[in-house]
Coordinates of N, CA and C in Angstrom, one line a residue:
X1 N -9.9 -0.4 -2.9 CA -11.0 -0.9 -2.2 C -12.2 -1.0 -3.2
X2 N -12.8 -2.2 -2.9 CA -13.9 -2.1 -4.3 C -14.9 -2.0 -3.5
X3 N -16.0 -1.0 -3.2 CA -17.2 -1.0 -2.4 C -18.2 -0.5 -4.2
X4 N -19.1 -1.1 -4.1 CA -20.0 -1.6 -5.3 C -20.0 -0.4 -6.2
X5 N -18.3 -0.4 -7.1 CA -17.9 -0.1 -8.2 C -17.5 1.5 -8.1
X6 N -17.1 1.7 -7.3 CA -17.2 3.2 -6.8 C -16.1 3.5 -6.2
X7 N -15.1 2.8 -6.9 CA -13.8 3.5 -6.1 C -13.5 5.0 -6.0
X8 N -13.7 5.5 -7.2 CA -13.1 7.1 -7.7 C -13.6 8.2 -6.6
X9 N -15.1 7.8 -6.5 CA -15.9 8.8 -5.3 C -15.1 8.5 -4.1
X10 N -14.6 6.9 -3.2 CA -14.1 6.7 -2.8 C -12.8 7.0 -2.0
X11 N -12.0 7.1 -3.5 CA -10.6 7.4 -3.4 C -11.2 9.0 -3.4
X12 N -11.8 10.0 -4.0 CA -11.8 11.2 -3.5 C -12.5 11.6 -1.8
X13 N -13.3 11.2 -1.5 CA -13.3 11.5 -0.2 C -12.5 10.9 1.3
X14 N -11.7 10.0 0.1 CA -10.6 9.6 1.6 C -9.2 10.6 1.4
X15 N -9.1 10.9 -0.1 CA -8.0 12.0 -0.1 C -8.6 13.4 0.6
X16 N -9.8 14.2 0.3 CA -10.6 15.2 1.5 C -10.2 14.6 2.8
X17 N -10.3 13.7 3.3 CA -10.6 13.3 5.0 C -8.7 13.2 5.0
X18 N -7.8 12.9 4.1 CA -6.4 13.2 4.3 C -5.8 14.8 4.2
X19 N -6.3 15.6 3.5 CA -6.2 16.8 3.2 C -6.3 17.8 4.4
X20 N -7.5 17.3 5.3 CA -8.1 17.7 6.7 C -7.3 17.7 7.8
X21 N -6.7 16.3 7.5 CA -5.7 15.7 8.6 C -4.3 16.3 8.5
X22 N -3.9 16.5 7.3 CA -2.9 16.9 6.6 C -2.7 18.6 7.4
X23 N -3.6 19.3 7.1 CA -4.6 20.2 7.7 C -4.1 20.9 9.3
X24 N -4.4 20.2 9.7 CA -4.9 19.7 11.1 C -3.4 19.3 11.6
X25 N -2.6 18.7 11.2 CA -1.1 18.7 12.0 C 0.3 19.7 11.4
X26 N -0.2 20.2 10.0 CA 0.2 21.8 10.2 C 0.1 22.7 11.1
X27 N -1.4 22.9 11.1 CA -1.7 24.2 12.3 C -1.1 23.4 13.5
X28 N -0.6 22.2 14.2 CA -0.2 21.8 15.1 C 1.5 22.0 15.4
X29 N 2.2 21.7 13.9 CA 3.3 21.9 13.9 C 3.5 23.4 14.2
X30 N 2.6 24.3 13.3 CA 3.2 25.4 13.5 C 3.0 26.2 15.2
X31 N 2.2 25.7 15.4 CA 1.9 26.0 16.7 C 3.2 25.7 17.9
X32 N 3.2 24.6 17.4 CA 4.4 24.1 18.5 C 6.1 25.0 18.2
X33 N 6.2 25.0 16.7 CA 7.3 26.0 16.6 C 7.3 27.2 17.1
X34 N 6.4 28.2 17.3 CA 6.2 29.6 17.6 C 6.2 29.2 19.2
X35 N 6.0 28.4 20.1 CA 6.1 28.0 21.4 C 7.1 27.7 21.4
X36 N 7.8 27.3 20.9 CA 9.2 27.0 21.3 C 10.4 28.5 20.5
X37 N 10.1 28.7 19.8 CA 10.4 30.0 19.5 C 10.2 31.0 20.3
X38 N 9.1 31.1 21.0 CA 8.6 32.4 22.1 C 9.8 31.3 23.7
X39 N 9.3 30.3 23.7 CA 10.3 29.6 24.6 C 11.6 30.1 25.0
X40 N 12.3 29.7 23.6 CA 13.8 30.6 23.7 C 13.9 32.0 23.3
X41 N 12.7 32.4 23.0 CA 13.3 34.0 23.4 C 13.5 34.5 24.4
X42 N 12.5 34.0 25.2 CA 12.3 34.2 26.7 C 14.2 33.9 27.3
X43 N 13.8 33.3 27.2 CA 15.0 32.2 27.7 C 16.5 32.9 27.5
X44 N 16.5 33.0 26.3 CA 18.2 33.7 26.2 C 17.9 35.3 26.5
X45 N 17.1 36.2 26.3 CA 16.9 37.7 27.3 C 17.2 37.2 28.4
X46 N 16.5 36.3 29.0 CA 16.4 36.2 30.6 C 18.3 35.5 31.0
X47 N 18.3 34.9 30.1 CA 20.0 34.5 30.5 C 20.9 35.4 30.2
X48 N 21.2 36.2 29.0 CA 21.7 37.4 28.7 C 21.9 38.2 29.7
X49 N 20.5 38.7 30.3 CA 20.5 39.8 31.1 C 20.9 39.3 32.8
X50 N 21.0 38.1 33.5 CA 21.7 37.6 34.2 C 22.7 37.3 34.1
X51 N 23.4 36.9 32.8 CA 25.1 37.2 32.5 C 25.7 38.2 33.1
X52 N 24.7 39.6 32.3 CA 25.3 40.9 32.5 C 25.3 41.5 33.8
X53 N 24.2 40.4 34.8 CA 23.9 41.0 36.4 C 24.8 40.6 36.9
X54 N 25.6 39.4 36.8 CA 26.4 38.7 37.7 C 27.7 38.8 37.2
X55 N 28.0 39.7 35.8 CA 29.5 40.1 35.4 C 29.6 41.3 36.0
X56 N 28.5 41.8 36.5 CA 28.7 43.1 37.0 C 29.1 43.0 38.8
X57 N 28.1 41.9 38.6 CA 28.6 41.8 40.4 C 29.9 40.9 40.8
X58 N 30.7 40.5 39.5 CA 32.1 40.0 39.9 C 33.0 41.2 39.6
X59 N 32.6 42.2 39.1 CA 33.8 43.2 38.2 C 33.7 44.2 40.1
X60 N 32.4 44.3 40.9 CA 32.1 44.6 42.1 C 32.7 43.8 43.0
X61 N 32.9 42.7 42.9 CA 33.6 41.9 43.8 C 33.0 41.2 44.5
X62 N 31.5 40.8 44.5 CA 30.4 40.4 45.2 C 30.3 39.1 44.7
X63 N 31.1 38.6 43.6 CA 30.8 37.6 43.1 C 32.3 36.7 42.1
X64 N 32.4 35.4 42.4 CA 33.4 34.7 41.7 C 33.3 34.2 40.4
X65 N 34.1 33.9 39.8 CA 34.4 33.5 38.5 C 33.1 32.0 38.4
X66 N 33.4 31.5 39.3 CA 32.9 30.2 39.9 C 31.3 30.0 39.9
X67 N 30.8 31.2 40.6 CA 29.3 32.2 40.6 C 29.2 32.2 39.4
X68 N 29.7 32.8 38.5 CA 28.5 32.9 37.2 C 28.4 31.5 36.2
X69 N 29.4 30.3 36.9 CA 29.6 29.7 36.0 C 28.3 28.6 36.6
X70 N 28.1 28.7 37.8 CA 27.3 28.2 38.5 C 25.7 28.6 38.1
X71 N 25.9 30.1 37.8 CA 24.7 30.4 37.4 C 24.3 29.8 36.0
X72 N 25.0 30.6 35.2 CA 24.9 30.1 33.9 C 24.0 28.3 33.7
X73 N 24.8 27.1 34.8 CA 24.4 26.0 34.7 C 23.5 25.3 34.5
X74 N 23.2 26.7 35.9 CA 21.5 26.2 36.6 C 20.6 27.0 35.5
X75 N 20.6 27.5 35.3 CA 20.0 28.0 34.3 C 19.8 27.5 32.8
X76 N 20.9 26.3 32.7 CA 20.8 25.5 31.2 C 20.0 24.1 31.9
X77 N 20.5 24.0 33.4 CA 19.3 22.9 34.1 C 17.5 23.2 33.5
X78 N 17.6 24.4 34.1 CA 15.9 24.6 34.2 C 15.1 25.2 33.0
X79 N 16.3 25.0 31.9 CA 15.7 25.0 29.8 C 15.3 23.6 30.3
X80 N 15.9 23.1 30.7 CA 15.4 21.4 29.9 C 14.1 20.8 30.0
X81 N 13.6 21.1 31.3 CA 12.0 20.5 31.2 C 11.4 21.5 30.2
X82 N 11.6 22.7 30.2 CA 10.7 23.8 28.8 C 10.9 23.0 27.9
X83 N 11.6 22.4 27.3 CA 12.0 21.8 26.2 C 10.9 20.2 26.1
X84 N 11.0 19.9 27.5 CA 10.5 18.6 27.3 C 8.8 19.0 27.3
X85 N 9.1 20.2 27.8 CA 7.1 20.5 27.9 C 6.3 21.3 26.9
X86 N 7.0 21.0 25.7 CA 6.8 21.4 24.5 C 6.6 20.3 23.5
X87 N 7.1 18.9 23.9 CA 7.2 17.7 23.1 C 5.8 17.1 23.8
X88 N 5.7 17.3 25.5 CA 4.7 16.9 25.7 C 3.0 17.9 24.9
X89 N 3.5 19.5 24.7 CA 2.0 19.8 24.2 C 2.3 19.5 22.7
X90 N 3.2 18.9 21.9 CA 3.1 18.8 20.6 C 2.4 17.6 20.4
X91 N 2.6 16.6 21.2 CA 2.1 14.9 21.4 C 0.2 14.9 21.8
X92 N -0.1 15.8 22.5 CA -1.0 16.0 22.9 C -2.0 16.6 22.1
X93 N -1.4 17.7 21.7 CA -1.9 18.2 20.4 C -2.0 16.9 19.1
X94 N -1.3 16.4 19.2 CA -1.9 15.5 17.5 C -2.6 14.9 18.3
X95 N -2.5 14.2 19.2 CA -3.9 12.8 19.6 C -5.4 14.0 19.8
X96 N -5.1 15.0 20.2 CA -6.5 16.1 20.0 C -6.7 16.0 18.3
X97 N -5.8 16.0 17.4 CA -6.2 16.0 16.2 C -6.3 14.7 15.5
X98 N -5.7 14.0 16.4 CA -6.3 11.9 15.4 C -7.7 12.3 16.3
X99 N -8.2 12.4 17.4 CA -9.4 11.7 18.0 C -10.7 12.5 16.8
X100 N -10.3 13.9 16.9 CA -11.2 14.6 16.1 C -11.5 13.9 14.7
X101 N -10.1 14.4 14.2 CA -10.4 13.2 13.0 C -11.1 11.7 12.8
X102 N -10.9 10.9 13.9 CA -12.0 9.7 14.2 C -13.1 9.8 14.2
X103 N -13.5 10.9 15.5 CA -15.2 11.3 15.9 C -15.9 12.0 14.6
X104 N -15.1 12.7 14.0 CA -15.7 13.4 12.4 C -16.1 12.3 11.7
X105 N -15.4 11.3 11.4 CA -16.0 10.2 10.0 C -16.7 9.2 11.1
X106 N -17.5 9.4 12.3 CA -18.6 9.3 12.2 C -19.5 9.5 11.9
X107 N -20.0 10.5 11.7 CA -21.4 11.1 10.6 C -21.1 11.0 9.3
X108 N -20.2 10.5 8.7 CA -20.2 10.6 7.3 C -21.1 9.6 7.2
X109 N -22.2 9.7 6.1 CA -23.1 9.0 5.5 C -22.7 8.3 4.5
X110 N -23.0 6.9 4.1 CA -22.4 6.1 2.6 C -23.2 6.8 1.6
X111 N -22.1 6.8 1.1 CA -22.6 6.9 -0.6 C -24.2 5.8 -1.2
X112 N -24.2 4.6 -0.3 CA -24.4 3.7 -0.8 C -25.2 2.9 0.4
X113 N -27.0 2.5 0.5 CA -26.7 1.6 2.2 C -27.2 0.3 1.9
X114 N -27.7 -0.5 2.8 CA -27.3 -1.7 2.8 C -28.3 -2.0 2.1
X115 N -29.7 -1.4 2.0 CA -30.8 -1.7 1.1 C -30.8 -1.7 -0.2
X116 N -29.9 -0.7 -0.7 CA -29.6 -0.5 -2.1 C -28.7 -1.3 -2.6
X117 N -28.2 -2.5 -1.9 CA -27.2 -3.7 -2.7 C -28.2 -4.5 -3.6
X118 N -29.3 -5.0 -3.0 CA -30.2 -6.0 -3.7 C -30.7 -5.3 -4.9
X119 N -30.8 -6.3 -5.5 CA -31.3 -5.7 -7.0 C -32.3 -6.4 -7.7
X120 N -33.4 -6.2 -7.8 CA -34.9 -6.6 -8.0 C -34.4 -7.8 -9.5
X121 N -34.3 -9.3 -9.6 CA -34.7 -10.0 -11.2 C -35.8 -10.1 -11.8
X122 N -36.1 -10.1 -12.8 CA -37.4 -10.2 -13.0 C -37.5 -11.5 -13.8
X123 N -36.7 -11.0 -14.6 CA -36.6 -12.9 -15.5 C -35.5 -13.7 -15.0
X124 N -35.5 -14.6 -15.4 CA -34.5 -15.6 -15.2 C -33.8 -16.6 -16.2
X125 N -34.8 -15.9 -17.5 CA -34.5 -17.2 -18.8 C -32.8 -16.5 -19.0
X126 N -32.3 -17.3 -19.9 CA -31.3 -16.9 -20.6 C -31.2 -18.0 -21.3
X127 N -30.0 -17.7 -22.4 CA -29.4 -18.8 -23.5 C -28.1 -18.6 -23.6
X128 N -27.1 -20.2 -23.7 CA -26.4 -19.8 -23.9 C -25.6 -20.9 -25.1
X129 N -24.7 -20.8 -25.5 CA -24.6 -21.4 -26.5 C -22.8 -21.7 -26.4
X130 N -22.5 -23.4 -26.5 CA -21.4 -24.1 -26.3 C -20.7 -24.4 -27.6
X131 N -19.6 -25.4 -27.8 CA -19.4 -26.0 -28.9 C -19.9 -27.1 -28.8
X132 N -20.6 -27.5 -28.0 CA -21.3 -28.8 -28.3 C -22.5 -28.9 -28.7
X133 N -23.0 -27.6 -29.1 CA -24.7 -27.1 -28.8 C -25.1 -26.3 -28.3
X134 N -26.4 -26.5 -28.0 CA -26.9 -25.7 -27.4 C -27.3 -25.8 -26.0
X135 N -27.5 -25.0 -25.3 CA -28.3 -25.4 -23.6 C -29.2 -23.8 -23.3
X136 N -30.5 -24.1 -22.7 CA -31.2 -23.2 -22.4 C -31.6 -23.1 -21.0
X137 N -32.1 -22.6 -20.4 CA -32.7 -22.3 -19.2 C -34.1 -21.5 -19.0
X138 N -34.8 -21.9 -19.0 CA -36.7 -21.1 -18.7 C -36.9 -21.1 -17.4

């Protein structure tokens, strides 16, 4: 980008405002891993320990082969929306971190504003010199 000769300042504060962002969907990723990580821990304790309720209540007789396979099922049914409701707060979470990022580099100030483009002449002579001659301007 050429804004009036100043790429380098340029190119360094758009790598900061990447760095931020960069930033900003780490702490998001990791966030969503430890949720889904506390997710299935929950999840296989709580299935584990209903295995071991309903092996016990077939070895009793209170319950069929058929029962736990039944349970087991419903119980891999009702992971699946946890799953999906983890993609939904990971989705939500980055658009919370694009909008910020947006609303932020509004107050950024230019380097540079619109008054300080014009540049005062004072003379206007010059010379310049061809193969044909000369030519001047006053």
């Amino acid at each position: 980008m050429k804004y009036f000769n100043n790429e380098n300042y340029e190119t360094e504060e758009y790598n900061r405002s990447l760095l931020k962002y960069e930033e900003a969907s780490l702490k998001t990723s990791q966030s969503l891993a430890l949720l889904n990580f506390g997710q299935n821990a929950i999840f296989s304790t709580a299935l584990s320990a209903i295995m071991v309720l309903a092996a016990r209540e077939i070895v009793a007789g209170r319950m069929t082969v058929g029962d736990l396979v039944m349970v087991n099922g419903l119980l891999f049914q009702l992971s699946i929306p946890l799953n999906f409701l983890g993609s939904v707060y990971r989705d939500l979470r980055l658009a919370f971190t694009d909008m910020q990022v947006k609303e932020g580099g509004k107050g950024v100030q230019p380097f540079f504003s619109a008054g300080q483009i014009y540049m005062s002449v004072t003379s206007l002579s010059g010379h310049v010199r061809t193969d044909d001659g000369e030519a001047s301007r006053s």
